[in-house]
Each structure stands twice: as C-alpha cells, then as structure tokens.
Amino acid sequence: VRVLSGVPRSQICVGGRPHAKTCGQNPPSCGDAWEFDFDAQPGGYEVCFLGGDNPHHGVLDVSIDSESIGQVDQYSAIDRYPSEHIIYWECDEPGRHTLRGTVNAKRPESRNYWMCLSKIAIKPTLRRRVLVLLLHASPTGPTGLDISCASMSGEEVAVLRCEPQSTVGEVREIMTEKLDFAWDI
C-alpha cells in the first residue's frame, strides 16, 4: 500500500479494543489517501472492505484506474467490529489495475475522519447487467392475475401469478422469488 496523503499507516484498535485490530492513518485527516495495484481479468468483482465502524469514522471514496466505483461509510453510532462494506466493480480490461482510497468526507454526526481496515478482498462474482422487461398483466378470472415478463426482443422470460389487488411490493416479492437470477428488482 502506497500512502499518497497523510501520515503512514499504523495498527489501530477500533474503539481502543485490543481484539479489534486494523490499520489506519493516525492521526486521521480529511484528504488521507492511499493506493495499491492488483491484477484482474474481465468480469464482475466484489471489492470487500473489512475493518471496523464507530462514531469517529469517515467516508472513503474508492476509485479503480481513476474511475469512481463507490464509497465506504464506516460511521456507526456504536463500535462495530468486524464490519464489511462491499462495492461492485466490473473489469473490462485484463491486467494491472490501481485501487485508490481517499477520505474526503464524514457524516455531520461523526467526530473524525478515521478509516480502519484489516483487509481489502477483491472477489470474482457474476457480472451484473441491466435486464429491461416488458410487463403485461392479464386477468385469469375473478381471483387471479397473470403478469407476463418479456425481454425487449419479445422473448417470454417468466409468468407471475398474483391476486388482482396485490400491491407493488407484493409483486416485487413474487418477482424476486421467480426471477432468482436477478440481483435487484
């Protein structure tokens, strides 16, 4: 890990608890930054930040190859160790990449800019793709409603059966069960 801004990394015990060992920059400052290189092949990845959260922690802006992929907010009203924060990243080019973390913010209720990490794991996962579905509802008698889901090419993906008075939330639950390949509905 190369420290780009702020003091060198050192061992930090989250909340002063000896069993909650992590690494961080002490003292922490807005603008603390570091980076490291890693190799990846094309595909989807979960970037897992393992460490600890508490009322003194800040928000880490995370980028890979200068492209923002998300934030890690380690603020918690109480000490939490271990904690895990996951950001999805999709690699398009094989080879060497650079992950950079910069503490640029904190919540208003946070007392400082700590970022305490014990490990960053970059794990392969399935690629996430947006799947646009056309929905068509048809009554199936007095007590039934069929919702057919078709892809943009017209191919039927699924047919969901529900009651005519079903709420959007109830239909979403049925879709989540039926379309188990979807990561978000």
XYZ file of N, CA, C and O in Angstrom:
740
model
N 0.855 -1.174 0.000
C 0.000 0.000 0.000
C 0.897 1.232 0.000
O 1.798 1.350 0.820
N 0.620 2.128 -0.932
C 1.368 3.385 -1.010
C 0.506 4.503 -0.418
O -0.601 4.755 -0.897
N 1.007 5.185 0.608
C 0.297 6.326 1.185
C 0.584 7.534 0.293
O 1.731 7.871 0.036
N -0.487 8.174 -0.193
C -0.357 9.323 -1.082
C -0.498 10.644 -0.338
O 0.054 11.655 -0.743
N -1.272 10.638 0.744
C -1.507 11.849 1.516
C -1.777 11.465 2.968
O -2.482 10.489 3.232
N -1.201 12.227 3.884
C -1.372 11.945 5.306
C -0.192 11.178 5.863
O 0.807 10.954 5.190
N -0.325 10.763 7.106
C 0.749 10.055 7.805
C 0.800 8.589 7.382
O -0.170 8.061 6.835
N 1.921 7.885 7.648
C 1.999 6.451 7.317
C 0.947 5.636 8.074
O 0.462 6.042 9.133
N 0.617 4.478 7.527
C -0.339 3.555 8.170
C 0.284 2.978 9.439
O 1.491 2.769 9.506
N -0.582 2.680 10.401
C -0.136 2.008 11.617
C -1.286 1.165 12.151
O -2.424 1.276 11.685
N -0.971 0.320 13.134
C -2.023 -0.513 13.716
C -2.949 0.352 14.552
O -2.507 1.176 15.342
N -4.255 0.134 14.371
C -5.290 0.857 15.111
C -6.254 -0.171 15.688
O -6.694 -1.074 14.987
N -6.597 -0.036 16.946
C -7.614 -0.884 17.572
C -8.920 -0.090 17.597
O -8.999 0.953 18.259
N -9.918 -0.554 16.846
C -11.194 0.153 16.736
C -11.815 0.312 18.124
O -11.962 -0.654 18.862
N -12.139 1.550 18.469
C -12.723 1.837 19.776
C -11.774 1.594 20.931
O -12.197 1.490 22.072
N -10.454 1.460 20.635
C -9.472 1.184 21.677
C -9.529 -0.238 22.201
O -8.929 -0.555 23.222
N -10.240 -1.115 21.486
C -10.397 -2.507 21.931
C -9.279 -3.361 21.349
O -9.127 -3.448 20.121
N -8.488 -4.041 22.183
C -7.322 -4.802 21.724
C -7.648 -5.887 20.694
O -6.821 -6.194 19.843
N -8.832 -6.491 20.755
C -9.180 -7.555 19.800
C -9.586 -7.008 18.433
O -9.662 -7.760 17.467
N -9.818 -5.701 18.317
C -10.321 -5.090 17.081
C -9.184 -4.456 16.291
O -9.171 -3.258 16.021
N -8.215 -5.286 15.883
C -7.007 -4.789 15.216
C -7.258 -4.492 13.732
O -7.773 -5.331 12.998
N -6.873 -3.280 13.323
C -6.978 -2.844 11.930
C -5.760 -1.983 11.621
O -4.887 -1.812 12.477
N -5.724 -1.424 10.424
C -4.704 -0.440 10.056
C -5.400 0.856 9.666
O -6.498 0.848 9.111
N -4.751 1.969 9.964
C -5.286 3.275 9.607
C -4.208 4.321 9.696
O -3.060 4.028 10.052
N -4.573 5.543 9.355
C -3.643 6.659 9.441
C -3.945 7.420 10.731
O -5.076 7.848 10.953
N -2.893 7.565 11.588
C -3.060 8.156 12.906
C -2.084 9.308 13.099
O -0.879 9.067 13.135
N -2.556 10.544 13.198
C -3.954 10.949 13.290
C -4.608 10.992 11.906
O -3.944 11.235 10.901
N -5.937 10.771 11.878
C -6.644 10.827 10.606
C -6.906 12.277 10.194
O -6.998 13.162 11.040
N -7.019 12.494 8.872
C -7.313 13.832 8.345
C -8.166 13.713 7.101
O -8.057 12.728 6.363
N -8.964 14.739 6.868
C -9.679 14.822 5.602
C -8.618 14.924 4.502
O -7.677 15.705 4.610
N -8.735 14.090 3.490
C -7.751 14.079 2.408
C -6.759 12.937 2.495
O -5.960 12.741 1.579
N -6.780 12.163 3.586
C -5.918 10.983 3.667
C -6.171 10.125 2.428
O -7.325 9.900 2.030
N -5.084 9.631 1.818
C -5.243 8.834 0.592
C -4.140 7.795 0.481
O -3.018 8.012 0.947
N -4.482 6.678 -0.142
C -3.544 5.580 -0.372
C -4.002 4.812 -1.599
O -5.125 4.985 -2.077
N -3.120 3.980 -2.116
C -3.478 3.156 -3.276
C -2.639 1.891 -3.289
O -1.604 1.802 -2.627
N -3.108 0.907 -4.058
C -2.328 -0.305 -4.293
C -2.714 -0.870 -5.655
O -3.775 -0.572 -6.196
N -1.812 -1.675 -6.213
C -2.023 -2.297 -7.513
C -2.453 -3.741 -7.336
O -2.074 -4.401 -6.362
N -3.224 -4.233 -8.283
C -3.665 -5.632 -8.287
C -3.944 -6.045 -9.725
O -4.101 -5.207 -10.613
N -3.981 -7.349 -9.944
C -4.282 -7.890 -11.271
C -5.704 -8.406 -11.307
O -6.201 -8.959 -10.316
N -6.366 -8.241 -12.465
C -7.740 -8.732 -12.621
C -7.991 -9.081 -14.080
O -7.382 -8.499 -14.986
N -8.873 -10.034 -14.277
C -9.338 -10.428 -15.606
C -10.726 -9.813 -15.819
O -11.406 -9.468 -14.858
N -11.181 -9.692 -17.065
C -12.521 -9.147 -17.297
C -13.589 -9.938 -16.552
O -13.543 -11.167 -16.481
N -14.530 -9.209 -15.961
C -15.618 -9.826 -15.223
C -16.082 -8.947 -14.086
O -15.581 -7.839 -13.880
N -17.036 -9.449 -13.317
C -17.555 -8.732 -12.178
C -16.782 -9.065 -10.917
O -16.296 -10.190 -10.748
N -16.653 -8.092 -10.025
C -15.927 -8.277 -8.767
C -16.663 -7.589 -7.624
O -17.285 -6.546 -7.817
N -16.582 -8.194 -6.447
C -16.980 -7.544 -5.215
C -15.708 -7.086 -4.530
O -14.820 -7.895 -4.264
N -15.609 -5.786 -4.274
C -14.469 -5.245 -3.543
C -14.948 -5.124 -2.095
O -15.813 -4.308 -1.775
N -14.410 -5.995 -1.231
C -14.872 -6.120 0.158
C -13.891 -5.418 1.093
O -12.707 -5.766 1.138
N -14.395 -4.442 1.834
C -13.597 -3.690 2.794
C -13.938 -4.205 4.190
O -15.048 -4.000 4.681
N -12.986 -4.882 4.823
C -13.178 -5.449 6.154
C -12.461 -4.563 7.168
O -11.328 -4.140 6.928
N -13.106 -4.285 8.273
C -12.497 -3.428 9.282
C -13.434 -3.218 10.439
O -14.060 -4.166 10.914
N -13.535 -1.959 10.875
C -14.405 -1.633 11.995
C -15.047 -0.272 11.817
O -14.471 0.615 11.193
N -16.251 -0.116 12.364
C -17.007 1.134 12.277
C -17.192 1.693 13.687
O -17.291 0.929 14.649
N -17.289 3.031 13.796
C -17.678 3.645 15.063
C -17.982 5.129 14.872
O -17.922 5.636 13.747
N -18.322 5.859 15.948
C -18.746 7.254 15.819
C -17.655 8.234 15.381
O -17.948 9.399 15.140
N -16.411 7.770 15.243
C -15.300 8.651 14.857
C -14.874 8.445 13.407
O -13.884 9.024 12.979
N -15.602 7.628 12.655
C -15.134 7.227 11.330
C -15.739 8.056 10.204
O -16.823 8.624 10.327
N -15.003 8.074 9.091
C -15.370 8.880 7.937
C -15.854 8.057 6.761
O -16.216 6.889 6.887
N -15.831 8.709 5.594
C -16.316 8.130 4.345
C -15.146 8.064 3.362
O -14.481 9.072 3.108
N -14.909 6.881 2.813
C -13.818 6.642 1.870
C -14.364 6.660 0.453
O -15.288 5.907 0.121
N -13.813 7.521 -0.398
C -14.123 7.489 -1.828
C -13.196 6.468 -2.463
O -11.974 6.525 -2.268
N -13.760 5.539 -3.239
C -12.977 4.456 -3.829
C -13.012 4.569 -5.348
O -14.082 4.722 -5.947
N -11.827 4.496 -5.949
C -11.744 4.501 -7.411
C -10.800 3.390 -7.857
O -9.915 2.971 -7.108
N -11.034 2.916 -9.063
C -10.117 1.977 -9.706
C -9.762 2.570 -11.053
O -10.647 2.934 -11.836
N -8.467 2.696 -11.284
C -7.949 3.298 -12.520
C -8.581 4.667 -12.763
O -9.021 4.984 -13.874
N -8.658 5.470 -11.710
C -9.174 6.846 -11.720
C -10.675 6.952 -11.984
O -11.190 8.045 -12.199
N -11.404 5.837 -11.981
C -12.854 5.861 -12.153
C -13.522 5.520 -10.822
O -13.246 4.478 -10.235
N -14.393 6.405 -10.358
C -15.081 6.187 -9.076
C -15.948 4.936 -9.160
O -16.681 4.741 -10.124
N -15.846 4.078 -8.116
C -16.705 2.885 -8.074
C -17.648 2.917 -6.876
O -18.533 2.070 -6.772
N -17.471 3.874 -5.955
C -18.377 3.962 -4.820
C -17.710 4.510 -3.577
O -16.590 5.022 -3.630
N -18.434 4.384 -2.461
C -17.951 4.890 -1.182
C -18.112 3.831 -0.095
O -19.007 2.997 -0.166
N -17.231 3.930 0.903
C -17.324 3.112 2.103
C -17.540 4.072 3.266
O -16.702 4.933 3.532
N -18.696 3.953 3.921
C -19.031 4.811 5.063
C -18.866 3.978 6.322
O -19.656 3.092 6.609
N -17.814 4.256 7.100
C -17.545 3.496 8.319
C -18.141 4.131 9.566
O -17.856 3.701 10.662
N -19.015 5.117 9.412
C -19.656 5.694 10.592
C -20.671 4.708 11.159
O -21.432 4.077 10.431
N -20.693 4.595 12.476
C -21.711 3.839 13.194
C -21.867 4.494 14.558
O -20.879 4.941 15.144
N -23.078 4.577 15.044
C -23.316 5.196 16.350
C -22.651 4.406 17.481
O -22.375 4.952 18.548
N -22.386 3.110 17.227
C -21.714 2.263 18.210
C -20.530 1.572 17.536
O -20.468 1.484 16.304
N -19.597 1.064 18.345
C -18.467 0.308 17.789
C -18.981 -0.957 17.130
O -19.799 -1.677 17.708
N -18.510 -1.231 15.913
C -18.845 -2.464 15.201
C -17.547 -3.064 14.663
O -16.871 -2.437 13.844
N -17.215 -4.236 15.151
C -16.035 -4.950 14.668
C -16.310 -6.447 14.768
O -16.749 -6.899 15.822
N -16.104 -7.188 13.707
C -15.691 -6.701 12.394
C -16.876 -6.125 11.622
O -18.027 -6.420 11.915
N -16.559 -5.315 10.620
C -17.577 -4.801 9.709
C -17.127 -5.113 8.285
O -15.940 -5.333 8.030
N -18.094 -5.139 7.392
C -17.790 -5.398 5.978
C -18.623 -4.451 5.128
O -19.819 -4.290 5.348
N -17.969 -3.826 4.161
C -18.635 -2.957 3.191
C -18.229 -3.459 1.807
O -17.032 -3.681 1.556
N -19.209 -3.646 0.922
C -18.936 -4.230 -0.396
C -19.334 -3.247 -1.492
O -20.420 -2.669 -1.455
N -18.440 -3.079 -2.459
C -18.700 -2.262 -3.645
C -18.528 -3.167 -4.866
O -17.555 -3.915 -4.959
N -19.470 -3.095 -5.793
C -19.366 -3.878 -7.030
C -18.502 -3.115 -8.032
O -18.603 -1.895 -8.165
N -17.632 -3.856 -8.738
C -16.791 -3.279 -9.794
C -16.767 -4.242 -10.960
O -16.713 -5.456 -10.770
N -16.814 -3.692 -12.166
C -16.736 -4.516 -13.359
C -15.458 -4.185 -14.116
O -15.224 -3.036 -14.502
N -14.626 -5.191 -14.312
C -13.354 -5.055 -15.015
C -13.576 -5.328 -16.500
O -14.133 -6.359 -16.866
N -13.141 -4.401 -17.337
C -13.279 -4.571 -18.788
C -11.967 -4.979 -19.456
O -11.977 -5.596 -20.511
N -10.852 -4.602 -18.855
C -9.535 -4.862 -19.439
C -8.708 -5.765 -18.529
O -8.568 -5.480 -17.344
N -8.122 -6.843 -19.077
C -7.268 -7.691 -18.240
C -5.971 -6.966 -17.892
O -5.536 -6.072 -18.609
N -5.376 -7.349 -16.763
C -4.071 -6.804 -16.417
C -4.045 -6.103 -15.077
O -4.837 -6.370 -14.182
N -3.081 -5.182 -14.962
C -2.800 -4.469 -13.713
C -3.751 -3.281 -13.555
O -3.981 -2.540 -14.502
N -4.285 -3.116 -12.349
C -5.198 -2.026 -12.035
C -4.769 -1.382 -10.724
O -4.051 -1.999 -9.938
N -5.217 -0.152 -10.483
C -4.876 0.568 -9.260
C -6.144 0.966 -8.529
O -7.002 1.653 -9.088
N -6.264 0.514 -7.276
C -7.363 0.916 -6.405
C -6.857 2.040 -5.520
O -5.794 1.918 -4.908
N -7.614 3.135 -5.481
C -7.250 4.272 -4.634
C -8.380 4.556 -3.657
O -9.552 4.538 -4.030
N -8.019 4.801 -2.406
C -8.966 5.204 -1.376
C -8.606 6.581 -0.861
O -7.445 6.830 -0.535
N -9.597 7.469 -0.813
C -9.384 8.831 -0.320
C -10.499 9.189 0.653
O -11.679 9.065 0.311
N -10.122 9.616 1.848
C -11.118 10.040 2.840
C -11.400 11.521 2.587
O -10.601 12.374 2.958
N -12.512 11.792 1.925
C -12.871 13.170 1.570
C -14.037 13.722 2.376
O -14.385 14.884 2.231
N -14.668 12.869 3.179
C -15.877 13.333 3.866
C -16.122 12.532 5.135
O -15.489 11.504 5.381
N -17.072 13.013 5.907
C -17.590 12.303 7.066
C -19.026 12.766 7.252
O -19.421 13.825 6.762
N -19.802 11.960 7.935
C -21.166 12.377 8.255
C -21.109 13.541 9.251
O -20.162 13.635 10.038
N -22.139 14.384 9.272
C -22.136 15.500 10.233
C -22.040 15.023 11.689
O -21.410 15.677 12.516
N -22.630 13.866 11.990
C -22.596 13.368 13.370
C -21.282 12.665 13.728
O -21.029 12.356 14.887
N -20.430 12.414 12.740
C -19.144 11.765 13.012
C -18.187 12.748 13.671
O -18.190 13.938 13.361
N -17.345 12.238 14.553
C -16.414 13.091 15.297
C -15.049 13.230 14.627
O -14.228 14.032 15.074
N -14.785 12.407 13.561
C -13.457 12.462 12.946
C -13.481 11.792 11.582
O -14.556 11.474 11.063
N -12.284 11.555 11.019
C -12.139 11.006 9.668
C -11.456 9.646 9.651
O -10.849 9.271 8.662
N -11.550 8.871 10.740
C -10.889 7.571 10.785
C -11.385 6.667 9.656
O -12.562 6.665 9.305
N -10.482 5.872 9.130
C -10.801 4.779 8.209
C -9.931 3.620 8.666
O -8.707 3.653 8.523
N -10.548 2.609 9.263
C -9.828 1.484 9.865
C -10.149 0.200 9.107
O -11.280 -0.280 9.142
N -9.153 -0.347 8.434
C -9.331 -1.546 7.606
C -8.363 -2.642 8.028
O -7.201 -2.373 8.329
N -8.855 -3.866 8.036
C -7.983 -5.009 8.304
C -7.660 -5.759 7.014
O -6.634 -6.431 6.926
N -8.525 -5.635 6.001
C -8.306 -6.364 4.755
C -9.187 -5.771 3.655
O -10.310 -5.334 3.929
N -8.677 -5.787 2.440
C -9.480 -5.481 1.255
C -9.378 -6.703 0.358
O -8.284 -7.075 -0.065
N -10.509 -7.340 0.110
C -10.537 -8.544 -0.728
C -11.269 -8.214 -2.024
O -12.336 -7.597 -2.006
N -10.687 -8.621 -3.139
C -11.301 -8.397 -4.452
C -11.690 -9.766 -4.975
O -10.837 -10.555 -5.376
N -13.010 -10.051 -4.919
C -13.518 -11.395 -5.205
C -14.315 -11.425 -6.502
O -15.231 -10.618 -6.677
N -14.006 -12.391 -7.387
C -14.811 -12.525 -8.607
C -16.264 -12.840 -8.268
O -16.559 -13.546 -7.306
N -17.171 -12.277 -9.043
C -18.601 -12.539 -8.881
C -19.248 -12.457 -10.260
O -18.600 -12.062 -11.231
N -20.493 -12.825 -10.353
C -21.195 -12.744 -11.623
C -21.324 -11.296 -12.065
O -21.508 -10.402 -11.248
N -21.242 -11.075 -13.381
C -21.459 -9.729 -13.924
C -22.894 -9.318 -13.695
O -23.803 -10.134 -13.777
N -23.079 -8.054 -13.415
C -24.429 -7.516 -13.238
C -24.802 -6.778 -14.514
O -24.084 -5.909 -14.976
N -25.917 -7.126 -15.070
C -26.410 -6.500 -16.287
C -27.820 -5.989 -16.054
O -28.616 -6.614 -15.348
N -28.142 -4.894 -16.689
C -29.497 -4.376 -16.624
C -30.353 -5.201 -17.581
O -30.021 -5.365 -18.753
N -31.413 -5.748 -17.055
C -32.347 -6.530 -17.847
C -33.663 -5.766 -17.860
O -34.313 -5.614 -16.820
N -34.018 -5.244 -19.015
C -35.258 -4.492 -19.152
C -36.351 -5.471 -19.538
O -36.199 -6.236 -20.492
N -37.429 -5.471 -18.783
C -38.544 -6.370 -19.055
C -39.799 -5.569 -19.359
O -40.061 -4.537 -18.742
N -40.560 -6.058 -20.311
C -41.881 -5.516 -20.590
C -42.874 -6.339 -19.789
O -42.843 -7.573 -19.843
N -43.724 -5.694 -19.020
C -44.693 -6.395 -18.193
C -46.083 -6.206 -18.785
O -46.457 -5.107 -19.186
N -46.845 -7.297 -18.829
C -48.218 -7.248 -19.317
C -49.089 -8.037 -18.350
O -48.846 -9.213 -18.108
N -50.099 -7.363 -17.788
C -50.992 -8.003 -16.817
C -52.283 -8.431 -17.511
O -52.858 -7.680 -18.293
N -52.718 -9.665 -17.219
C -53.961 -10.200 -17.777
C -54.749 -10.867 -16.666
O -54.211 -11.693 -15.927
N -56.062 -10.542 -16.548
C -56.877 -11.225 -15.536
C -57.059 -12.693 -15.908
O -57.158 -13.044 -17.082
N -57.055 -13.559 -14.897
C -57.267 -15.000 -15.115
C -58.482 -15.442 -14.323
O -58.429 -16.394 -13.562
N -59.550 -14.714 -14.480
C -60.756 -14.996 -13.722
C -60.902 -13.995 -12.600
O -60.124 -13.041 -12.487
N -61.868 -14.196 -11.719
C -62.147 -13.215 -10.663
C -61.087 -13.152 -9.575
O -61.004 -12.170 -8.849
N -60.252 -14.168 -9.432
C -59.291 -14.164 -8.324
C -57.841 -14.275 -8.766
O -56.968 -14.534 -7.947
N -57.554 -14.070 -10.016
C -56.179 -14.227 -10.460
C -55.739 -13.156 -11.440
O -56.549 -12.536 -12.116
N -54.442 -12.941 -11.473
C -53.832 -12.001 -12.394
C -52.495 -12.589 -12.820
O -51.683 -12.968 -11.972
N -52.289 -12.709 -14.120
C -51.008 -13.168 -14.645
C -50.233 -11.961 -15.151
O -50.779 -11.118 -15.872
N -48.974 -11.881 -14.751
C -48.093 -10.830 -15.257
C -47.020 -11.527 -16.063
O -46.209 -12.285 -15.529
N -47.050 -11.304 -17.388
C -46.022 -11.913 -18.228
C -44.869 -10.926 -18.368
O -45.065 -9.722 -18.522
N -43.673 -11.452 -18.261
C -42.450 -10.659 -18.350
C -41.734 -11.062 -19.633
O -41.385 -12.228 -19.812
N -41.510 -10.099 -20.519
C -40.854 -10.381 -21.789
C -39.631 -9.489 -21.928
O -39.619 -8.346 -21.463
N -38.605 -10.020 -22.586
C -37.412 -9.225 -22.871
C -37.753 -8.224 -23.973
O -38.816 -8.295 -24.596
N -36.858 -7.306 -24.242
C -37.105 -6.298 -25.279
C -37.235 -6.935 -26.659
O -37.850 -6.369 -27.543
N -36.689 -8.130 -26.845
C -36.822 -8.824 -28.125
C -38.153 -9.564 -28.224
O -38.463 -10.143 -29.252
N -38.938 -9.554 -27.138
C -40.238 -10.203 -27.134
C -40.233 -11.599 -26.550
O -41.282 -12.219 -26.404
N -39.079 -12.128 -26.183
C -38.979 -13.476 -25.613
C -39.548 -13.484 -24.197
O -39.187 -12.655 -23.364
N -40.464 -14.419 -23.937
C -41.052 -14.508 -22.603
C -40.015 -15.037 -21.617
O -39.420 -16.082 -21.817
N -39.813 -14.301 -20.531
C -38.835 -14.668 -19.515
C -39.517 -15.414 -18.375
O -38.988 -16.385 -17.852
N -40.712 -14.945 -17.990
C -41.432 -15.563 -16.880
C -42.880 -15.102 -16.888
O -43.211 -14.070 -17.461
N -43.722 -15.900 -16.238
C -45.103 -15.509 -15.986
C -45.327 -15.616 -14.484
O -45.042 -16.639 -13.876
N -45.806 -14.537 -13.899
C -46.031 -14.479 -12.463
C -47.534 -14.473 -12.213
O -48.272 -13.767 -12.884
N -47.973 -15.234 -11.242
C -49.392 -15.265 -10.890
C -49.562 -14.589 -9.534
O -48.842 -14.877 -8.589
N -50.524 -13.661 -9.481
C -50.809 -12.977 -8.224
C -52.292 -12.630 -8.174
O -53.031 -12.880 -9.118
N -52.698 -12.026 -7.082
C -54.083 -11.608 -6.923
C -54.258 -10.210 -7.499
O -53.329 -9.405 -7.460
N -55.439 -9.890 -8.035
C -55.655 -8.576 -8.668
C -55.385 -7.395 -7.737
O -54.954 -6.346 -8.187
N -55.598 -7.539 -6.442
C -55.388 -6.427 -5.510
C -53.966 -6.398 -4.942
O -53.687 -5.643 -4.011
N -53.033 -7.176 -5.492
C -51.649 -7.208 -5.000
C -51.009 -5.827 -5.115
O -51.203 -5.109 -6.100
N -50.232 -5.482 -4.099
C -49.508 -4.214 -4.115
C -48.232 -4.370 -4.936
O -47.799 -5.492 -5.236
N -47.590 -3.248 -5.259
C -46.318 -3.283 -5.986
C -45.274 -4.053 -5.182
O -44.509 -4.851 -5.720
N -45.258 -3.854 -3.864
C -44.313 -4.565 -3.004
C -44.516 -6.066 -3.044
O -43.558 -6.841 -3.075
N -45.782 -6.504 -3.049
C -46.074 -7.938 -3.121
C -45.667 -8.515 -4.469
O -45.116 -9.615 -4.538
N -45.899 -7.763 -5.542
C -45.474 -8.215 -6.876
C -43.948 -8.296 -6.935
O -43.385 -9.238 -7.483
N -43.254 -7.324 -6.325
C -41.787 -7.345 -6.284
C -41.293 -8.596 -5.565
O -40.333 -9.241 -5.999
N -41.933 -8.975 -4.461
C -41.544 -10.196 -3.733
C -41.716 -11.429 -4.614
O -40.851 -12.309 -4.646
N -42.836 -11.505 -5.326
C -43.077 -12.639 -6.224
C -42.020 -12.669 -7.322
O -41.475 -13.725 -7.649
N -41.697 -11.490 -7.884
C -40.687 -11.416 -8.943
C -39.319 -11.841 -8.420
O -38.573 -12.535 -9.112
N -38.982 -11.430 -7.192
C -37.692 -11.786 -6.603
C -37.561 -13.302 -6.455
O -36.508 -13.869 -6.713
N -38.647 -13.965 -6.050
C -38.632 -15.428 -5.921
C -38.541 -16.108 -7.281
O -37.774 -17.041 -7.476
N -39.335 -15.634 -8.234
C -39.415 -16.281 -9.555
C -38.173 -16.003 -10.400
O -37.670 -16.882 -11.086
N -37.686 -14.769 -10.343
C -36.521 -14.369 -11.144
C -35.283 -14.384 -10.250
O -34.648 -13.374 -10.019
N -34.935 -15.552 -9.742
C -33.848 -15.660 -8.765
C -32.474 -15.301 -9.325
O -31.530 -15.131 -8.579
N -32.372 -15.142 -10.638
C -31.105 -14.735 -11.250
C -30.899 -13.226 -11.183
O -29.820 -12.736 -11.446
N -31.931 -12.486 -10.830
C -31.842 -11.013 -10.779
C -31.216 -10.583 -9.462
O -31.567 -11.080 -8.408
N -30.256 -9.651 -9.501
C -29.599 -9.177 -8.280
C -30.346 -8.023 -7.655
O -30.140 -7.704 -6.505
N -31.230 -7.370 -8.401
C -32.017 -6.273 -7.844
C -33.258 -6.088 -8.709
O -33.181 -6.134 -9.934
N -34.397 -5.925 -8.068
C -35.647 -5.702 -8.798
C -36.276 -4.432 -8.273
O -36.360 -4.227 -7.095
